[in-house]
mmCIF file of C-alpha atoms in Angstrom:
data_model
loop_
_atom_site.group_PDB
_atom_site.id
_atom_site.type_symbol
_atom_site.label_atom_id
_atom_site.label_comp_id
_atom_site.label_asym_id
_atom_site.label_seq_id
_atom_site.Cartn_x
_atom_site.Cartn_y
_atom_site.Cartn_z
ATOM 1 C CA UNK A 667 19.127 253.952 -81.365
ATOM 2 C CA UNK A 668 16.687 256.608 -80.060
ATOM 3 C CA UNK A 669 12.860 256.894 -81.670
ATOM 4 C CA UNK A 670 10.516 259.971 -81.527
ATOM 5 C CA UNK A 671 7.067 259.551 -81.191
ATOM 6 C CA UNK A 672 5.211 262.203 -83.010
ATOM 7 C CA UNK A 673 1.665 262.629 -81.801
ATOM 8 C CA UNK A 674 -0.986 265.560 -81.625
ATOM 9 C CA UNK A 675 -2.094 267.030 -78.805
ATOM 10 C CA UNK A 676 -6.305 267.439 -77.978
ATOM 11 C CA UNK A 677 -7.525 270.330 -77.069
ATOM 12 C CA UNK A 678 -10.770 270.081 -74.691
ATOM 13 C CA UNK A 679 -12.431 272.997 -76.823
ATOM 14 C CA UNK A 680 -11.696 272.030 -80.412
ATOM 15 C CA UNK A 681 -14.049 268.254 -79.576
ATOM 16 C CA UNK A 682 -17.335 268.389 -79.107
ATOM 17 C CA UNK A 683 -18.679 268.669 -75.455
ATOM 18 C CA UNK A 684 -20.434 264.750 -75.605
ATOM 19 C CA UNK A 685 -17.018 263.220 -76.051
ATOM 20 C CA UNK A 686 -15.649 265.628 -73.475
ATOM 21 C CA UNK A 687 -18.069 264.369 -70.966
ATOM 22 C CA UNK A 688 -17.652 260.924 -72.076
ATOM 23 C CA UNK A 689 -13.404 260.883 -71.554
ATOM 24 C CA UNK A 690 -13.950 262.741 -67.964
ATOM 25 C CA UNK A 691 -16.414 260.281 -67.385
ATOM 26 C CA UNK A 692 -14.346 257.086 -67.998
ATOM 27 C CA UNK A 693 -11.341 258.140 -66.428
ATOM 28 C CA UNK A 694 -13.641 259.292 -63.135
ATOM 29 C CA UNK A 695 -14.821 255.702 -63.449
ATOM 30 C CA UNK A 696 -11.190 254.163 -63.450
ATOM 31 C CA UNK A 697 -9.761 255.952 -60.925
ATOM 32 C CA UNK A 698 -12.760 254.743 -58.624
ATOM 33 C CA UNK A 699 -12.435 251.533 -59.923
ATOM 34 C CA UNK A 700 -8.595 251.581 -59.122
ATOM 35 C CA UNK A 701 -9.794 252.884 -55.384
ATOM 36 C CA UNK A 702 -11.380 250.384 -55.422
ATOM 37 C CA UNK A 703 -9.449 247.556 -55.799
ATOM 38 C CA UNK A 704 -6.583 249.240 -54.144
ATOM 39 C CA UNK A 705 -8.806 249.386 -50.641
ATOM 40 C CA UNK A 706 -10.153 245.812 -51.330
ATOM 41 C CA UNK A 707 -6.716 244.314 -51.413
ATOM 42 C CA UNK A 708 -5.379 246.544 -48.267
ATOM 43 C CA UNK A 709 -8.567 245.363 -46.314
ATOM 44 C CA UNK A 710 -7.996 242.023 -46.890
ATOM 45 C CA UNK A 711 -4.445 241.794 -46.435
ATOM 46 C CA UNK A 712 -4.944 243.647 -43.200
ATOM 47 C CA UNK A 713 -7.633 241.077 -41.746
ATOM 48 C CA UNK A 714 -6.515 238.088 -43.825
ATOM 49 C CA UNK A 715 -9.840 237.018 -45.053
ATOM 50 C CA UNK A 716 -11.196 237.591 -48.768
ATOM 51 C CA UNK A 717 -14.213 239.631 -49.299
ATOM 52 C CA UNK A 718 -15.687 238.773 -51.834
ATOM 53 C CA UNK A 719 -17.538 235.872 -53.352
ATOM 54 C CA UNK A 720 -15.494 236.261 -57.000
ATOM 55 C CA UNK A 721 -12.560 237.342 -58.396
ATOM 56 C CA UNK A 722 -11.287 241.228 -58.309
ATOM 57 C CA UNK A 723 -11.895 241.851 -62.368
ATOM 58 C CA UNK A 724 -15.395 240.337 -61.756
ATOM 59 C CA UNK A 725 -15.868 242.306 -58.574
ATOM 60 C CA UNK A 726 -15.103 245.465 -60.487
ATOM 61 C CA UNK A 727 -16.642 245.132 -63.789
ATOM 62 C CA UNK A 728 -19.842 244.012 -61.899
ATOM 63 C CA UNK A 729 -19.358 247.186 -59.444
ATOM 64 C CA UNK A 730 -18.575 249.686 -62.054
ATOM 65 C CA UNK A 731 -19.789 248.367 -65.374
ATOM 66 C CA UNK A 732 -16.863 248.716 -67.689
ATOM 67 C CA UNK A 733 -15.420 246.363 -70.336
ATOM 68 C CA UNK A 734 -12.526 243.844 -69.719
ATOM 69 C CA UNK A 735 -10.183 246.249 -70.901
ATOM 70 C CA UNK A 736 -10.441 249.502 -68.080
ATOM 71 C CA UNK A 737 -11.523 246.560 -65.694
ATOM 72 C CA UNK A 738 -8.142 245.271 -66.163
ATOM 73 C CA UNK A 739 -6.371 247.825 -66.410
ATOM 74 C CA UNK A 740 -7.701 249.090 -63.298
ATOM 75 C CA UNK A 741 -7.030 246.345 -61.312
ATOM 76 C CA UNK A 742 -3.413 246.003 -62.380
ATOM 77 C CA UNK A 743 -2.790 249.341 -61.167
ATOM 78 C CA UNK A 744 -4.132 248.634 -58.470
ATOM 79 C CA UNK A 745 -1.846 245.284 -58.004
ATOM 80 C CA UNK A 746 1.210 247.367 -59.124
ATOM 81 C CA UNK A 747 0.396 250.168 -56.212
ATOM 82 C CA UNK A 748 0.001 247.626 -53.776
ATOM 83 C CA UNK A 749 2.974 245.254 -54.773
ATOM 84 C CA UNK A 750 5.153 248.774 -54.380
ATOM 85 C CA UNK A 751 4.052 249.660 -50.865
#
């Protein structure tokens, strides 16, 4: 059995221009953050010592100041990019 998922679509000019700016700037913010994590891991993997003094959610909520939730997110991305390579 097949669902449908109904959903609306946002346009950028029917919201107001502060919560414009405020979407373009958290996902500019997660893709760094995924970057981020992505080059961390390849760097150490590559000279097979750890960089950092903490964990890679601490590293990048510190870094980037975003809540658990886009800090995770971020870095599970990034684990899913590498763990495909």
């Amino acid at each position: 059995m097949k669902k449908a998922y109904f959903s609306n679509r946002v346009y950028k000019n029917t919201i107001d221009n502060l919560h414009v700016d405020s979407i373009t700037h958290t996902l500019f913010l997660m893709n760094q953050a995924k970057h981020f994590s992505f080059q961390t891991q390849v760097k150490e993997k590559r000279s097979g010592k750890v960089l950092r003094s903490e964990s890679m959610q601490k590293t990048v909520k510190q870094k980037y100041q975003m809540n658990d939730y886009y800090t995770n997110s971020a870095v599970q991305d990034a684990n899913a990019m590498m763990s495909s390579q």
